[in-house]
Short mmCIF file of C-alpha atoms and ligand atoms in Angstrom, two decimals:
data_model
loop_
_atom_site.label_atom_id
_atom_site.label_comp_id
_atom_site.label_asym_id
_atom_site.label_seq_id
_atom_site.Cartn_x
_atom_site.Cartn_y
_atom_site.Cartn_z
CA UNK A 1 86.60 136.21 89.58
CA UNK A 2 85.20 132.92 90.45
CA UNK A 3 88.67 131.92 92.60
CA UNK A 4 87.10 131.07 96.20
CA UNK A 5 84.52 128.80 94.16
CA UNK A 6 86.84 127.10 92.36
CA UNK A 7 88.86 126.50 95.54
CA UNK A 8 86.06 125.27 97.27
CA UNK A 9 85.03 122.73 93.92
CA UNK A 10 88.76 121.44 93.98
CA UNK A 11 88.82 120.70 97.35
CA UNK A 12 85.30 119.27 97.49
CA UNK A 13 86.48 116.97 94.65
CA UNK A 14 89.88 116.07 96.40
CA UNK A 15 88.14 114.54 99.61
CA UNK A 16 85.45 112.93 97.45
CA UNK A 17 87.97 111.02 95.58
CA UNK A 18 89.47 109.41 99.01
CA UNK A 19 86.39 108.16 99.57
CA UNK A 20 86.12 106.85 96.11
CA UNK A 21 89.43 104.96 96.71
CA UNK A 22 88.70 104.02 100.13
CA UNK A 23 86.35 101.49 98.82
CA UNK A 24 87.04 100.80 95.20
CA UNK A 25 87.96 97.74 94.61
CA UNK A 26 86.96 96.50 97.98
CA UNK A 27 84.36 93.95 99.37
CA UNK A 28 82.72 96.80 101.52
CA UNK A 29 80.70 98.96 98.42
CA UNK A 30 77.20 98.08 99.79
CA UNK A 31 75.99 97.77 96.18
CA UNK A 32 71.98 98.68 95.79
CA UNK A 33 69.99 99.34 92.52
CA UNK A 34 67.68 101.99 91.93
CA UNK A 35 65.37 102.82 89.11
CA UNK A 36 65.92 99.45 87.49
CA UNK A 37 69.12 96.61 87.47
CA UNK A 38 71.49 98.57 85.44
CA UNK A 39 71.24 101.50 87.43
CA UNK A 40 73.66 100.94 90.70
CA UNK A 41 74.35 102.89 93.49
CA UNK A 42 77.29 102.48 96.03
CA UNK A 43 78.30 103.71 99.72
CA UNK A 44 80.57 105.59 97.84
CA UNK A 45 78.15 107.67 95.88
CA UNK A 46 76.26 108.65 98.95
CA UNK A 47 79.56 109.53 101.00
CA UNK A 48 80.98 111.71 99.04
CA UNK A 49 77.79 113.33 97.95
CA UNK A 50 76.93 113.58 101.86
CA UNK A 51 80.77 114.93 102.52
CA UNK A 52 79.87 117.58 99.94
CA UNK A 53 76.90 118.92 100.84
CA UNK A 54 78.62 119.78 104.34
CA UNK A 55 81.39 121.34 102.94
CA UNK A 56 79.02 123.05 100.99
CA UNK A 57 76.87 124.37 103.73
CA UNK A 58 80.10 125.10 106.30
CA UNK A 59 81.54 127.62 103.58
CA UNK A 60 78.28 129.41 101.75
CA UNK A 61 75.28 128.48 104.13
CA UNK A 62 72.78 130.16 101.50
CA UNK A 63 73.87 128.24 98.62
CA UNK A 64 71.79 125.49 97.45
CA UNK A 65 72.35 122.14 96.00
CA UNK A 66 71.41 120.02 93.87
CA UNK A 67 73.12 116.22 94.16
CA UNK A 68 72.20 112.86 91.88
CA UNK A 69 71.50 110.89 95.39
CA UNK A 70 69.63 113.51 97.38
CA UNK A 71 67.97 115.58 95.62
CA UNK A 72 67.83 119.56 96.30
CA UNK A 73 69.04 121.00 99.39
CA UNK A 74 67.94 124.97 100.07
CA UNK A 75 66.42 126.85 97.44
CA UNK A 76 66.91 125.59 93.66
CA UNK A 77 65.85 128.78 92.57
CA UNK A 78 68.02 130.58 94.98
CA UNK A 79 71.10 133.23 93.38
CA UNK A 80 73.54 130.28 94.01
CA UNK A 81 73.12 126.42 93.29
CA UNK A 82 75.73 123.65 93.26
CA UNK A 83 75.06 120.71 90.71
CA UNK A 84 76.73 117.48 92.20
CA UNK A 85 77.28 114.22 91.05
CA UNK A 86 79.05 113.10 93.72
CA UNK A 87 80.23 109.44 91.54
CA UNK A 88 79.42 109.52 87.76
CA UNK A 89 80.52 106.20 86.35
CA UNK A 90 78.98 104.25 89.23
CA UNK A 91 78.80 101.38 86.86
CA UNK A 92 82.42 101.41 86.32
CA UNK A 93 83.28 102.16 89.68
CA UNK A 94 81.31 99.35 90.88
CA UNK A 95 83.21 96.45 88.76
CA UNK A 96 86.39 98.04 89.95
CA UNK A 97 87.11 99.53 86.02
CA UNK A 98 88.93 102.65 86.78
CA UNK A 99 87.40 105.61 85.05
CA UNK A 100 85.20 107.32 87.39
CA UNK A 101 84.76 110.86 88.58
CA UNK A 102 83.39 113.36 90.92
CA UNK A 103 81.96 116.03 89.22
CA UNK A 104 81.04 119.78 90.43
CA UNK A 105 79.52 122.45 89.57
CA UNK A 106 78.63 125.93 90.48
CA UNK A 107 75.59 127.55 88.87
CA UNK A 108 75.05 131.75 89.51
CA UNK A 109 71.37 132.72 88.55
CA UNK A 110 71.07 129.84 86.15
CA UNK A 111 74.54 130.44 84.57
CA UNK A 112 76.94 127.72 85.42
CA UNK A 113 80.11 129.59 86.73
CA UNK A 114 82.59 127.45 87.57
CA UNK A 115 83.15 123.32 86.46
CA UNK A 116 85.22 120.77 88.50
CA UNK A 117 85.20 117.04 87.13
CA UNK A 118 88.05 115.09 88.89
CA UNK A 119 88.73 111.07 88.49
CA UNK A 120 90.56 109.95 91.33
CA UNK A 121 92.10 106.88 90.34
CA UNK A 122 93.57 108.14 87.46
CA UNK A 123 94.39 111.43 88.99
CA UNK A 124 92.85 113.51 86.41
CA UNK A 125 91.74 116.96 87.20
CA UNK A 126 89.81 118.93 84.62
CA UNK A 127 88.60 122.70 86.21
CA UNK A 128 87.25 125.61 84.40
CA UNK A 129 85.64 129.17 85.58
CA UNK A 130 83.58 131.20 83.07
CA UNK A 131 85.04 133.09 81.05
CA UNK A 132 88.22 131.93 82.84
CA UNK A 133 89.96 128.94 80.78
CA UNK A 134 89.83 125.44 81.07
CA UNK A 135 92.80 123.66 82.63
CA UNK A 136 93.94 119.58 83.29
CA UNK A 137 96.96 118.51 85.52
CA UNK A 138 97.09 116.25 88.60
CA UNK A 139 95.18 117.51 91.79
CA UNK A 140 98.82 118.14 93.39
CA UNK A 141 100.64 119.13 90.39
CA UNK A 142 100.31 122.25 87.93
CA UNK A 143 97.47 122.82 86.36
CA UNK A 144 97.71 123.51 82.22
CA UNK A 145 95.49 125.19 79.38
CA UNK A 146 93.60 122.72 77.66
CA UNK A 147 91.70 123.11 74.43
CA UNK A 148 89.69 120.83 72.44
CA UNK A 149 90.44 119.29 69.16
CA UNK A 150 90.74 120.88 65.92
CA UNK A 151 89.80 118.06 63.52
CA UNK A 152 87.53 118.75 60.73
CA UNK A 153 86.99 115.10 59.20
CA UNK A 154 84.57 112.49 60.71
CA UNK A 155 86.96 109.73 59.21
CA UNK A 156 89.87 110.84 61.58
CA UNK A 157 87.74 111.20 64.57
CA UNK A 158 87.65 109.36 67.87
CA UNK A 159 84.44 109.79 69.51
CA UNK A 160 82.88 108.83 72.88
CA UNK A 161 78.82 107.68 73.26
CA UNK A 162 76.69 106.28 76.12
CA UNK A 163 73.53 104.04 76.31
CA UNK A 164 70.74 104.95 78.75
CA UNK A 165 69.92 103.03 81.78
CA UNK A 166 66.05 102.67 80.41
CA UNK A 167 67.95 100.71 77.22
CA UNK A 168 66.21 97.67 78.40
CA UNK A 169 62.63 98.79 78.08
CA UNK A 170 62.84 101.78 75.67
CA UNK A 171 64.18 100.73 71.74
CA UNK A 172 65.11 104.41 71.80
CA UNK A 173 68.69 103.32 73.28
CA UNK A 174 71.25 104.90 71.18
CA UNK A 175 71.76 101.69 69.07
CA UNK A 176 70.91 102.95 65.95
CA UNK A 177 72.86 106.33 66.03
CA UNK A 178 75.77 103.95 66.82
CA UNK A 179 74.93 101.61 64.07
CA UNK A 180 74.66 104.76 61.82
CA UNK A 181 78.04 106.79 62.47
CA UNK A 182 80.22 103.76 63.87
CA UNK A 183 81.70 103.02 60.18
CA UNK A 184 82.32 106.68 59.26
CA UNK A 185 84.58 107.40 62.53
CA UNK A 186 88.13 106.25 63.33
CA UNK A 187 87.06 104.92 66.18
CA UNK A 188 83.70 104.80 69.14
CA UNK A 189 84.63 104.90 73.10
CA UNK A 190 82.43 103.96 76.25
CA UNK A 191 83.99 105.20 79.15
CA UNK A 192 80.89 104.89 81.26
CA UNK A 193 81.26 108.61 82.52
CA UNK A 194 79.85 111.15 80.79
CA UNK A 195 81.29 113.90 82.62
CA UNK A 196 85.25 111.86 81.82
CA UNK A 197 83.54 111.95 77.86
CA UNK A 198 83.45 115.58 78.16
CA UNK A 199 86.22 116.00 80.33
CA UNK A 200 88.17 114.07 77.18
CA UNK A 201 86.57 116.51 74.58
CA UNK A 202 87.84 119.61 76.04
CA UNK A 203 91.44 118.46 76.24
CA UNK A 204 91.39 116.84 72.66
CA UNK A 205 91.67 113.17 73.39
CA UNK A 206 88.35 112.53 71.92
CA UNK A 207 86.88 114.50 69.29
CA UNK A 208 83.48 114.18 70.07
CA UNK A 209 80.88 112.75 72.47
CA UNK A 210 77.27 112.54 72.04
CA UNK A 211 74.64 110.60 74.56
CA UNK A 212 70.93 110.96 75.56
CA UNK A 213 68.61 110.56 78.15
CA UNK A 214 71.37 112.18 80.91
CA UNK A 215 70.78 114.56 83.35
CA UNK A 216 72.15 117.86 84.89
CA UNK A 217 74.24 116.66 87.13
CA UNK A 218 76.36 114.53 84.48
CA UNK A 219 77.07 117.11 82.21
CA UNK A 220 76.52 120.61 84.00
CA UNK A 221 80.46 120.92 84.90
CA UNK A 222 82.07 118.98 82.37
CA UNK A 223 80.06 121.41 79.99
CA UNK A 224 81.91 124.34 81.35
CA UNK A 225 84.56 122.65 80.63
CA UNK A 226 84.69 122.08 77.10
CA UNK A 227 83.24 125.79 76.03
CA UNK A 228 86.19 127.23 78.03
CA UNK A 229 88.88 125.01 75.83
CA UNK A 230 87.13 126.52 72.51
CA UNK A 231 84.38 123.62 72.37
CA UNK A 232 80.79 123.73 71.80
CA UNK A 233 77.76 121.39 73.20
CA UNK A 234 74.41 121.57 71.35
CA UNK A 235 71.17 119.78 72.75
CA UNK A 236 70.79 117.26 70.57
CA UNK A 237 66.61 116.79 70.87
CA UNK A 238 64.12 117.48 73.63
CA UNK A 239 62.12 114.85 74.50
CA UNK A 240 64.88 112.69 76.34
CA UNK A 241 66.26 114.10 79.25
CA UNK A 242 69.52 115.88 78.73
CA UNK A 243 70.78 114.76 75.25
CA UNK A 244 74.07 116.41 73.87
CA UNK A 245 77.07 116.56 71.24
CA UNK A 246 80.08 117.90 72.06
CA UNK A 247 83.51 118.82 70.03
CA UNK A 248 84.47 121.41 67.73
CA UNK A 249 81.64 123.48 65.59
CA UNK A 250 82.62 121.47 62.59
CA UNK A 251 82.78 117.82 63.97
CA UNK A 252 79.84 118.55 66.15
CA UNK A 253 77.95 119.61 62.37
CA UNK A 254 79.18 116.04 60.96
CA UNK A 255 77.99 113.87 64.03
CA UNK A 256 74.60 115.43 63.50
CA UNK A 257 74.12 113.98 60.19
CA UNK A 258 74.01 110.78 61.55
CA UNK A 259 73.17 111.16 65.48
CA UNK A 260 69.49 112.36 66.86
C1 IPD B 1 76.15 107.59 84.25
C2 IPD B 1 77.45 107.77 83.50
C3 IPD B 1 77.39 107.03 82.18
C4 IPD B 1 76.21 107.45 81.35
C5 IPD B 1 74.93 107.31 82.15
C6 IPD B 1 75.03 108.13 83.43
P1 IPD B 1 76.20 107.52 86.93
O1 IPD B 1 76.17 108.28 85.49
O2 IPD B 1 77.70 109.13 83.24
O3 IPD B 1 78.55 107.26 81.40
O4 IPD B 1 76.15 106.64 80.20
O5 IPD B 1 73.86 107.72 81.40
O6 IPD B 1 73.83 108.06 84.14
O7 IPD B 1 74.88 106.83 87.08
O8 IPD B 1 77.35 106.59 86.92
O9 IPD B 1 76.34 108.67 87.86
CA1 CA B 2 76.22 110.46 86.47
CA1 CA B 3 76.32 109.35 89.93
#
């Protein structure tokens, strides 16, 4: 139903990645910081988010969007808005550690439609539509069902966190959630992209993810995503920006004995 989107969102996410590689790893990233030092953008980021938004506007002229670097384009309130993060793991990306992503999605009166989260250097594509499956493969390969994992024990689990770029000025930093749940898992991640994190849940390589403090654009696809492979995310409080678990009902109940 959502096919032409999806096409589009692939696509989008295939010539964003070039860019990515162009530069990664290069001497060229033209590095900057924005809301404080830990929070780093590169040429990359804009690139790709400015490659987007005309692909965007060649194909559906009346479609909005909304990107990390530039803000809304077109009416947010519109019947059609793309959420863009044209780079999540900027940090990452900018050290030359290889798990970054592009990550796209397509929201239809407020009811995100269709999720594309692709990381280029590891050539991981993750794509779902609503009500339409999630699937994984390589961009030029076959794509496959992917479902999330079915573990029911916090002791056996792998999960994935992230610490907020305000962690230097606000105590409220994730520390003590970690400190908390740490020695009841099998194991913690930090990928340093949330949208990867989720990306991870829905195909069952981790069994959970929670973070605060994100935003829309960092989570809006990969959230697709992991509902479509039999997940669930839950808002994990209010007051701090987008905050969310992910995983399976039952793991997702566990983490939130010790996460807030
Ligand atoms: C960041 C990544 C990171 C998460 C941060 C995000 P960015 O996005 O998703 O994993 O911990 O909170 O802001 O800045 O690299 O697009
Ligand atoms: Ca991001
Ligand atoms: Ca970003």
């Amino acid at each position: 139903m959502y096919e032409e989107y999806l096409e589009l969102a692939v696509r989008m996410a295939r010539e964003a990645g070039k860019i990515h590689l162009t530069y990664f790893r290069g001497g060229d990233l033209a590095i900057r910081t924005k809301s404080n030092v830990s929070d780093v953008v590169t040429r990359a980021d804009r690139e790709s988010e400015a490659l987007i938004v005309r692909m965007i506007a060649e194909r559906f002229p009346d479609h909005a969007v909304l990107g990390e670097e530039g803000g809304t384009r077109g009416d947010a309130h519109g019947e059609w808005l793309w959420v863009v993060d044209p780079l999540d793991g900027t940090t990452n990306y900018s050290q030359g550690l290889p798990v970054f992503t592009v990550s796209i999605a397509l929201q239809h009166r407020g009811e995100t439609v269709v999720g594309v989260v692709y990381a280029p250097y590891l050539d991981e594509l993750y794509t779902a539509t609503l009500g339409g499956g999630a699937r994984a493969g390589r961009m030029e390969g076959a794509q496959h069902p992917i479902r999330v994992s079915e573990k029911r024990v916090l002791g056996e689990a792998v999960l994935a966190t992230g610490f907020p770029y305000d962690k230097v000025t606000n105590p409220d930093n994730n520390a003590d959630n970690l400190a908390r749940i740490l020695p009841r898992t099998r194991g913690i991640r930090r990928y340093g992209s949330a949208a990867y994190d989720l990306c991870c849940v829905a195909a069952g390589f981790l069994d959970g993810y929670w973070e605060l403090a994100l935003h829309v654009w960092d989570v809006c696809a990969g959230e697709l995503i992991v509902r479509e492979a039999g997940g669930a995310v839950r808002s994990l409080r209010e007051d701090r920006g987008v905050s969310i678990v992910a995983g399976n009902e039952t793991l997702i109940g566990e983490m939130l004995q010790y996460v807030r």
